[in-house]
GROMACS .gro file of C-alpha atoms in nm:
model
  386
    1MET     CA    1   0.000   0.000   0.000
    2PRO     CA    2   0.155   0.335  -0.098
    3HIS     CA    3   0.208   0.601   0.165
    4PHE     CA    4   0.249   0.977   0.141
    5GLY     CA    5   0.605   0.931   0.264
    6ASP     CA    6   0.689   0.748  -0.058
    7TYR     CA    7   0.715   1.090  -0.221
    8GLN     CA    8   1.069   1.110  -0.084
    9ASN     CA    9   1.153   0.788  -0.270
   10GLU     CA   10   1.037   0.950  -0.593
   11ILE     CA   11   1.264   1.245  -0.527
   12TYR     CA   12   1.565   1.030  -0.439
   13GLY     CA   13   1.501   0.809  -0.740
   14ALA     CA   14   1.490   1.109  -0.971
   15GLY     CA   15   1.813   1.231  -0.811
   16LEU     CA   16   1.987   0.914  -0.922
   17ARG     CA   17   1.903   1.020  -1.278
   18GLY     CA   18   2.034   1.370  -1.217
   19VAL     CA   19   1.688   1.524  -1.182
   20LEU     CA   20   1.639   1.754  -0.884
   21PRO     CA   21   1.305   1.884  -0.753
   22LYS     CA   22   1.177   2.180  -0.953
   23LEU     CA   23   1.064   2.342  -0.630
   24PRO     CA   24   1.220   2.316  -0.282
   25VAL     CA   25   1.080   2.076  -0.027
   26ASP     CA   26   1.133   2.302   0.278
   27TYR     CA   27   0.929   2.607   0.370
   28ALA     CA   28   1.218   2.851   0.422
   29THR     CA   29   1.357   2.800   0.072
   30LEU     CA   30   1.007   2.802  -0.074
   31VAL     CA   31   0.951   3.147   0.078
   32GLN     CA   32   1.283   3.273  -0.059
   33ARG     CA   33   1.200   3.153  -0.409
   34ALA     CA   34   0.846   3.292  -0.400
   35THR     CA   35   0.965   3.624  -0.259
   36ALA     CA   36   1.195   3.667  -0.557
   37ALA     CA   37   0.927   3.564  -0.806
   38MET     CA   38   0.604   3.730  -0.692
   39PRO     CA   39   0.511   4.090  -0.782
   40PRO     CA   40   0.552   4.312  -0.474
   41HIS     CA   41   0.185   4.410  -0.451
   42VAL     CA   42   0.082   4.042  -0.445
   43LEU     CA   43   0.368   3.928  -0.223
   44ASN     CA   44   0.300   4.192   0.043
   45TYR     CA   45  -0.067   4.101   0.056
   46VAL     CA   46   0.009   3.729   0.091
   47GLN     CA   47   0.300   3.764   0.335
   48GLY     CA   48   0.175   4.058   0.535
   49GLY     CA   49   0.009   4.042   0.872
   50CYS     CA   50  -0.154   4.283   1.112
   51GLY     CA   51   0.043   4.550   1.298
   52ASP     CA   52   0.408   4.455   1.353
   53GLU     CA   53   0.312   4.096   1.262
   54TRP     CA   54   0.390   3.962   1.608
   55THR     CA   55   0.083   3.737   1.617
   56GLN     CA   56   0.145   3.616   1.264
   57ASP     CA   57   0.502   3.522   1.354
   58GLN     CA   58   0.395   3.360   1.680
   59ASN     CA   59   0.141   3.143   1.498
   60ALA     CA   60   0.431   2.961   1.334
   61ALA     CA   61   0.687   2.989   1.614
   62ALA     CA   62   0.452   2.850   1.879
   63PHE     CA   63   0.461   2.503   1.723
   64ARG     CA   64   0.817   2.479   1.853
   65HIS     CA   65   0.704   2.471   2.214
   66TRP     CA   66   0.476   2.174   2.148
   67GLY     CA   67   0.652   1.841   2.118
   68MET     CA   68   0.568   1.480   2.045
   69VAL     CA   69   0.702   1.193   2.254
   70PRO     CA   70   0.783   0.897   2.026
   71ARG     CA   71   0.672   0.543   2.107
   72MET     CA   72   0.895   0.252   2.008
   73MET     CA   73   0.834  -0.109   1.904
   74VAL     CA   74   0.502  -0.022   1.743
   75GLY     CA   75   0.427  -0.163   1.400
   76THR     CA   76   0.397   0.134   1.166
   77THR     CA   77   0.468  -0.037   0.834
   78ASN     CA   78   0.111   0.054   0.742
   79ARG     CA   79  -0.016   0.401   0.825
   80ASP     CA   80  -0.364   0.542   0.787
   81LEU     CA   81  -0.414   0.919   0.773
   82SER     CA   82  -0.771   0.899   0.643
   83THR     CA   83  -1.046   1.106   0.796
   84THR     CA   84  -1.419   1.148   0.741
   85ILE     CA   85  -1.572   1.492   0.692
   86PHE     CA   86  -1.947   1.529   0.637
   87GLY     CA   87  -1.979   1.166   0.536
   88HIS     CA   88  -1.698   1.169   0.281
   89THR     CA   89  -1.374   0.983   0.352
   90TYR     CA   90  -1.053   1.164   0.259
   91HIS     CA   91  -0.711   1.002   0.254
   92SER     CA   92  -0.573   1.271   0.485
   93PRO     CA   93  -0.694   1.537   0.727
   94LEU     CA   94  -0.538   1.820   0.522
   95PHE     CA   95  -0.735   2.089   0.339
   96LEU     CA   96  -0.659   2.410   0.151
   97SER     CA   97  -0.752   2.712   0.359
   98PRO     CA   98  -0.937   2.997   0.188
   99ILE     CA   99  -0.712   3.279   0.066
  100GLY     CA  100  -0.881   3.574  -0.100
  101VAL     CA  101  -0.605   3.660  -0.344
  102THR     CA  102  -0.531   3.310  -0.468
  103GLY     CA  103  -0.665   3.421  -0.804
  104ILE     CA  104  -0.390   3.676  -0.865
  105CYS     CA  105  -0.107   3.452  -0.747
  106THR     CA  106  -0.052   3.288  -1.086
  107ALA     CA  107   0.067   3.464  -1.399
  108ASP     CA  108  -0.257   3.391  -1.586
  109GLN     CA  109  -0.465   3.539  -1.300
  110HIS     CA  110  -0.655   3.211  -1.261
  111GLY     CA  111  -0.497   3.092  -0.939
  112ASP     CA  112  -0.832   2.978  -0.802
  113ILE     CA  113  -0.863   2.723  -1.080
  114ALA     CA  114  -0.499   2.619  -1.040
  115ALA     CA  115  -0.559   2.561  -0.668
  116ALA     CA  116  -0.864   2.348  -0.748
  117GLN     CA  117  -0.656   2.149  -0.994
  118ALA     CA  118  -0.395   2.094  -0.722
  119ALA     CA  119  -0.673   1.972  -0.492
  120ALA     CA  120  -0.786   1.728  -0.761
  121MET     CA  121  -0.427   1.610  -0.818
  122THR     CA  122  -0.366   1.539  -0.449
  123GLY     CA  123  -0.710   1.451  -0.313
  124VAL     CA  124  -0.686   1.739  -0.065
  125PRO     CA  125  -1.018   1.926  -0.037
  126MET     CA  126  -1.029   2.302  -0.092
  127VAL     CA  127  -1.212   2.573   0.097
  128VAL     CA  128  -1.298   2.813  -0.183
  129SER     CA  129  -1.303   3.181  -0.090
  130THR     CA  130  -1.582   3.424  -0.172
  131LEU     CA  131  -1.305   3.640  -0.315
  132GLY     CA  132  -1.179   3.494  -0.640
  133ASN     CA  133  -1.086   3.574  -0.995
  134ASP     CA  134  -1.296   3.278  -1.106
  135THR     CA  135  -1.651   3.205  -0.999
  136MET     CA  136  -1.729   2.938  -0.746
  137GLU     CA  137  -1.903   2.742  -1.021
  138ASP     CA  138  -1.595   2.747  -1.246
  139VAL     CA  139  -1.368   2.649  -0.958
  140ALA     CA  140  -1.596   2.361  -0.859
  141GLY     CA  141  -1.567   2.225  -1.211
  142HIS     CA  142  -1.191   2.176  -1.164
  143LEU     CA  143  -1.210   1.993  -0.830
  144GLY     CA  144  -1.283   1.663  -1.000
  145ASP     CA  145  -1.400   1.403  -0.750
  146VAL     CA  146  -1.263   1.601  -0.454
  147PRO     CA  147  -1.542   1.785  -0.270
  148GLY     CA  148  -1.498   2.150  -0.190
  149PHE     CA  149  -1.629   2.379   0.081
  150PHE     CA  150  -1.740   2.740   0.029
  151GLN     CA  151  -1.612   3.018   0.253
  152LEU     CA  152  -1.845   3.315   0.296
  153TYR     CA  153  -1.779   3.675   0.386
  154THR     CA  154  -2.139   3.756   0.471
  155PRO     CA  155  -2.256   4.059   0.269
  156ARG     CA  156  -2.455   4.333   0.433
  157ASP     CA  157  -2.753   4.266   0.206
  158LYS     CA  158  -2.920   3.939   0.306
  159ASP     CA  159  -3.057   3.874  -0.041
  160LEU     CA  160  -2.705   3.891  -0.180
  161ALA     CA  161  -2.577   3.667   0.098
  162GLU     CA  162  -2.853   3.415   0.032
  163SER     CA  163  -2.778   3.420  -0.341
  164LEU     CA  164  -2.411   3.339  -0.281
  165ILE     CA  165  -2.502   3.058  -0.042
  166ARG     CA  166  -2.757   2.904  -0.277
  167ARG     CA  167  -2.513   2.922  -0.567
  168ALA     CA  168  -2.254   2.738  -0.359
  169GLU     CA  169  -2.500   2.467  -0.268
  170ALA     CA  170  -2.612   2.430  -0.631
  171ALA     CA  171  -2.246   2.404  -0.740
  172GLY     CA  172  -2.197   2.103  -0.514
  173TYR     CA  173  -2.003   2.248  -0.223
  174ARG     CA  174  -2.029   2.031   0.088
  175ALA     CA  175  -2.024   2.294   0.363
  176LEU     CA  176  -2.063   2.665   0.429
  177VAL     CA  177  -1.759   2.810   0.607
  178VAL     CA  178  -1.861   3.142   0.763
  179THR     CA  179  -1.571   3.372   0.843
  180LEU     CA  180  -1.644   3.565   1.163
  181ASP     CA  181  -1.350   3.801   1.206
  182THR     CA  182  -1.339   3.996   0.879
  183TRP     CA  183  -1.632   4.234   0.855
  184VAL     CA  184  -1.361   4.501   0.857
  185THR     CA  185  -0.997   4.451   0.762
  186GLY     CA  186  -0.724   4.467   1.024
  187TRP     CA  187  -0.441   4.724   1.026
  188ARG     CA  188  -0.198   4.588   0.764
  189PRO     CA  189   0.107   4.815   0.729
  190ARG     CA  190   0.258   4.640   0.427
  191ASP     CA  191  -0.054   4.708   0.222
  192LEU     CA  192  -0.110   5.052   0.371
  193ASN     CA  193   0.244   5.168   0.294
  194ALA     CA  194   0.189   5.066  -0.069
  195GLY     CA  195  -0.166   5.203  -0.079
  196ASN     CA  196  -0.267   4.865  -0.212
  197PHE     CA  197  -0.593   4.682  -0.151
  198PRO     CA  198  -0.645   4.443  -0.445
  199GLN     CA  199  -1.022   4.428  -0.418
  200LEU     CA  200  -1.057   4.805  -0.453
  201ARG     CA  201  -0.865   4.771  -0.777
  202GLY     CA  202  -1.130   4.531  -0.904
  203HIS     CA  203  -0.941   4.208  -0.840
  204VAL     CA  204  -1.093   3.880  -0.706
  205LEU     CA  205  -1.454   3.999  -0.730
  206ALA     CA  206  -1.578   3.746  -0.987
  207ASN     CA  207  -1.832   3.587  -0.753
  208TYR     CA  208  -1.999   3.922  -0.695
  209PHE     CA  209  -1.989   4.044  -1.054
  210ALA     CA  210  -2.148   3.717  -1.170
  211ASP     CA  211  -2.421   3.718  -0.908
  212PRO     CA  212  -2.778   3.796  -1.024
  213VAL     CA  213  -2.870   3.980  -0.705
  214PHE     CA  214  -2.552   4.191  -0.722
  215LYS     CA  215  -2.625   4.275  -1.087
  216LYS     CA  216  -2.979   4.378  -0.994
  217MET     CA  217  -2.847   4.599  -0.714
  218LEU     CA  218  -2.602   4.764  -0.954
  219GLY     CA  219  -2.863   4.804  -1.225
  220LYS     CA  220  -2.620   4.723  -1.504
  221ASP     CA  221  -2.359   4.475  -1.618
  222PRO     CA  222  -2.066   4.494  -1.373
  223MET     CA  223  -1.820   4.423  -1.654
  224GLY     CA  224  -1.934   4.740  -1.828
  225ALA     CA  225  -1.904   4.952  -1.517
  226PRO     CA  226  -1.616   4.805  -1.314
  227ALA     CA  227  -1.553   5.114  -1.100
  228GLU     CA  228  -1.918   5.140  -0.993
  229ALA     CA  229  -1.935   4.766  -0.935
  230THR     CA  230  -1.625   4.775  -0.718
  231MET     CA  231  -1.767   5.057  -0.506
  232LEU     CA  232  -2.090   4.863  -0.463
  233TRP     CA  233  -1.886   4.562  -0.353
  234ALA     CA  234  -1.703   4.780  -0.099
  235SER     CA  235  -2.033   4.896   0.047
  236GLN     CA  236  -2.161   4.538   0.073
  237PHE     CA  237  -1.846   4.341   0.150
  238ALA     CA  238  -1.928   4.210   0.496
  239ARG     CA  239  -2.115   4.273   0.816
  240PRO     CA  240  -2.062   4.162   1.175
  241VAL     CA  241  -2.203   3.815   1.228
  242THR     CA  242  -2.395   3.759   1.552
  243TRP     CA  243  -2.523   3.449   1.726
  244ASP     CA  244  -2.872   3.515   1.593
  245ASP     CA  245  -2.740   3.468   1.239
  246ILE     CA  246  -2.674   3.096   1.286
  247ALA     CA  247  -3.047   3.021   1.269
  248TRP     CA  248  -3.068   3.228   0.949
  249TYR     CA  249  -2.780   3.039   0.784
  250LYS     CA  250  -2.953   2.713   0.867
  251SER     CA  251  -3.279   2.842   0.722
  252VAL     CA  252  -3.131   2.913   0.379
  253THR     CA  253  -2.909   2.608   0.324
  254LYS     CA  254  -2.886   2.239   0.396
  255MET     CA  255  -2.507   2.257   0.393
  256PRO     CA  256  -2.337   2.204   0.730
  257ILE     CA  257  -2.233   2.529   0.898
  258VAL     CA  258  -1.865   2.578   0.985
  259LEU     CA  259  -1.785   2.881   1.202
  260LYS     CA  260  -1.436   3.010   1.123
  261GLY     CA  261  -1.256   3.217   1.384
  262ILE     CA  262  -1.361   3.046   1.709
  263CYS     CA  263  -1.074   3.083   1.958
  264HIS     CA  264  -1.236   3.122   2.303
  265PRO     CA  265  -1.379   2.820   2.488
  266ASP     CA  266  -1.693   3.014   2.583
  267ASP     CA  267  -1.756   3.096   2.217
  268ALA     CA  268  -1.696   2.732   2.131
  269ARG     CA  269  -1.956   2.615   2.381
  270LYS     CA  270  -2.210   2.869   2.263
  271ALA     CA  271  -2.149   2.785   1.897
  272VAL     CA  272  -2.218   2.419   1.971
  273ASP     CA  273  -2.532   2.508   2.165
  274MET     CA  274  -2.651   2.723   1.874
  275GLY     CA  275  -2.615   2.438   1.628
  276ALA     CA  276  -2.281   2.488   1.454
  277ASP     CA  277  -2.174   2.169   1.281
  278VAL     CA  278  -1.799   2.239   1.294
  279LEU     CA  279  -1.585   2.491   1.481
  280PHE     CA  280  -1.288   2.632   1.293
  281CYS     CA  281  -1.015   2.747   1.531
  282SER     CA  282  -0.823   3.018   1.346
  283ASN     CA  283  -0.697   3.371   1.398
  284HIS     CA  284  -0.686   3.440   1.024
  285GLY     CA  285  -0.314   3.373   1.010
  286GLY     CA  286  -0.246   3.685   1.218
  287ARG     CA  287  -0.383   3.911   0.945
  288GLN     CA  288  -0.679   4.052   1.132
  289ALA     CA  289  -0.568   4.129   1.487
  290ASN     CA  290  -0.222   4.169   1.632
  291GLY     CA  291  -0.114   4.109   1.991
  292GLY     CA  292  -0.311   3.788   2.029
  293ILE     CA  293  -0.218   3.437   2.133
  294ALA     CA  294  -0.083   3.193   1.878
  295ALA     CA  295  -0.370   2.992   1.733
  296ILE     CA  296  -0.214   2.654   1.818
  297ASP     CA  297  -0.205   2.755   2.186
  298MET     CA  298  -0.579   2.824   2.179
  299LEU     CA  299  -0.668   2.498   2.006
  300PRO     CA  300  -0.675   2.269   2.315
  301GLY     CA  301  -0.924   2.494   2.494
  302VAL     CA  302  -1.154   2.507   2.193
  303VAL     CA  303  -1.137   2.129   2.148
  304ALA     CA  304  -1.220   2.068   2.514
  305ALA     CA  305  -1.517   2.304   2.500
  306ALA     CA  306  -1.644   2.164   2.169
  307GLY     CA  307  -1.707   1.818   2.310
  308SER     CA  308  -1.805   1.585   2.026
  309THR     CA  309  -1.829   1.866   1.770
  310PRO     CA  310  -1.537   1.853   1.523
  311VAL     CA  311  -1.277   2.130   1.533
  312TRP     CA  312  -1.085   2.235   1.224
  313PHE     CA  313  -0.764   2.433   1.255
  314ASP     CA  314  -0.539   2.666   1.060
  315SER     CA  315  -0.296   2.955   1.121
  316GLY     CA  316   0.077   2.892   1.125
  317ILE     CA  317   0.088   2.554   0.949
  318ARG     CA  318   0.418   2.537   0.764
  319SER     CA  319   0.511   2.168   0.764
  320GLY     CA  320   0.395   1.812   0.809
  321SER     CA  321   0.514   1.812   1.169
  322ASP     CA  322   0.289   2.113   1.236
  323VAL     CA  323  -0.005   1.916   1.096
  324ILE     CA  324   0.066   1.622   1.326
  325LYS     CA  325   0.096   1.847   1.631
  326ALA     CA  326  -0.239   2.011   1.552
  327LEU     CA  327  -0.399   1.667   1.521
  328ALA     CA  328  -0.238   1.563   1.850
  329LEU     CA  329  -0.399   1.863   2.017
  330GLY     CA  330  -0.742   1.760   1.895
  331ALA     CA  331  -0.796   1.908   1.549
  332SER     CA  332  -1.003   1.685   1.322
  333ALA     CA  333  -0.884   1.857   1.002
  334VAL     CA  334  -0.594   2.094   0.938
  335GLY     CA  335  -0.573   2.375   0.683
  336VAL     CA  336  -0.265   2.496   0.499
  337GLY     CA  337  -0.256   2.848   0.358
  338ARG     CA  338   0.050   3.048   0.258
  339PRO     CA  339   0.269   2.747   0.165
  340PHE     CA  340   0.040   2.626  -0.112
  341VAL     CA  341   0.005   2.982  -0.245
  342TYR     CA  342   0.383   3.009  -0.278
  343GLY     CA  343   0.376   2.683  -0.472
  344LEU     CA  344   0.107   2.826  -0.698
  345ALA     CA  345   0.309   3.138  -0.764
  346LEU     CA  346   0.616   2.938  -0.862
  347ASP     CA  347   0.462   2.660  -1.070
  348GLY     CA  348   0.085   2.682  -1.082
  349ALA     CA  349  -0.120   2.373  -0.999
  350ALA     CA  350   0.186   2.148  -1.010
  351GLY     CA  351   0.368   2.375  -0.765
  352ALA     CA  352   0.081   2.377  -0.517
  353ALA     CA  353   0.046   1.999  -0.551
  354HIS     CA  354   0.419   1.958  -0.480
  355VAL     CA  355   0.389   2.162  -0.162
  356LEU     CA  356   0.092   1.955  -0.044
  357LYS     CA  357   0.275   1.630  -0.123
  358CYS     CA  358   0.575   1.748   0.080
  359ILE     CA  359   0.361   1.838   0.380
  360LEU     CA  360   0.178   1.507   0.365
  361ALA     CA  361   0.503   1.311   0.320
  362GLU     CA  362   0.660   1.470   0.627
  363ALA     CA  363   0.343   1.410   0.832
  364ASP     CA  364   0.330   1.045   0.725
  365LEU     CA  365   0.697   0.983   0.799
  366MET     CA  366   0.670   1.153   1.136
  367MET     CA  367   0.391   0.914   1.230
  368ALA     CA  368   0.599   0.618   1.106
  369VAL     CA  369   0.908   0.713   1.305
  370ASN     CA  370   0.712   0.813   1.616
  371GLY     CA  371   0.524   0.483   1.638
  372MET     CA  372   0.182   0.628   1.565
  373PRO     CA  373   0.021   0.444   1.272
  374THR     CA  374  -0.316   0.623   1.280
  375ILE     CA  375  -0.456   0.964   1.358
  376GLU     CA  376  -0.631   0.807   1.656
  377ALA     CA  377  -0.290   0.702   1.787
  378VAL     CA  378  -0.158   1.054   1.737
  379ARG     CA  379  -0.447   1.197   1.937
  380ALA     CA  380  -0.410   0.934   2.208
  381GLU     CA  381  -0.045   1.030   2.261
  382GLY     CA  382  -0.113   1.402   2.239
  383ALA     CA  383   0.150   1.677   2.237
  384VAL     CA  384   0.351   1.807   2.529
  385ARG     CA  385   0.414   2.175   2.606
  386VAL     CA  386   0.792   2.219   2.631
   0.00000   0.00000   0.00000
């Protein structure tokens, strides 16, 4: 039975023929390569965080004070990283986190489609952002047999919000991922110093410009009046989501509801009581609020409060070992963000797929070496604060 870790055998085998990996296998070198290749206005938006980026940096650094204790003399010749999400079995617990500028991260400006193709190539599901250069319907068509989930920035107009949700359901998305912390953008100095906010320049707004309710609100074809359409988008972008909204989401869709941004145990308990199907522990990669606690340090409290309700996690995932640590602390699925975007920027769908394969290979091999053949074994051993 093949394992994700076998990817290293492919690389070594190619090396014997004098063929080296087109892209690096480690995150640090990947960042260096992408930094040199990406246009500054895109790079700053992808790399930048809120304030002095302390929280963003801590998201990644905090994984270093969580450690795994290996167990010996355990048969790990066969490993199983499979997980079940909303009735569908995936071969790993990894997913692509939603990133609003994925669309402009490839030279052809169709990064959303390239990311979907990478998902199809690797079997890793994708959370598709409301913000894209390609419509949710077009992106869904490139996912192949891999289900996708739709992330929503809830518009101020409920008819527009409902239209986006119903389109996602009709396109076959398996869940509605509601982002809670971005009804207003955080203070992002890299973008502010460059006076650059891609959406206000008309980028990644395809889902809005294609929406029938949005077109009716505008009173004309958005493609013929891009400046007016962009200003309408800015006025409608998002609104604060309250607990009362959960019942409304459930009234307009049969898709499971995932609440993204839950970090406090009290919020976790209330979300469960209000009927959330999944809690998504995330601090938006440190892009929305600075001075906070690293997301991985908040995960155990959210998991404990969630009880039997699944908890997804992202923010700071840079490697396969990070994925395993998040699983050990109770996450049921783990999202990767910036790394796959750097892969996209360097080599499109193939680049993103390579990054995902590297992360999965490292995670698989870590389980093999640590004597943990299943995700259940990883969770049973847990992670230790060091």
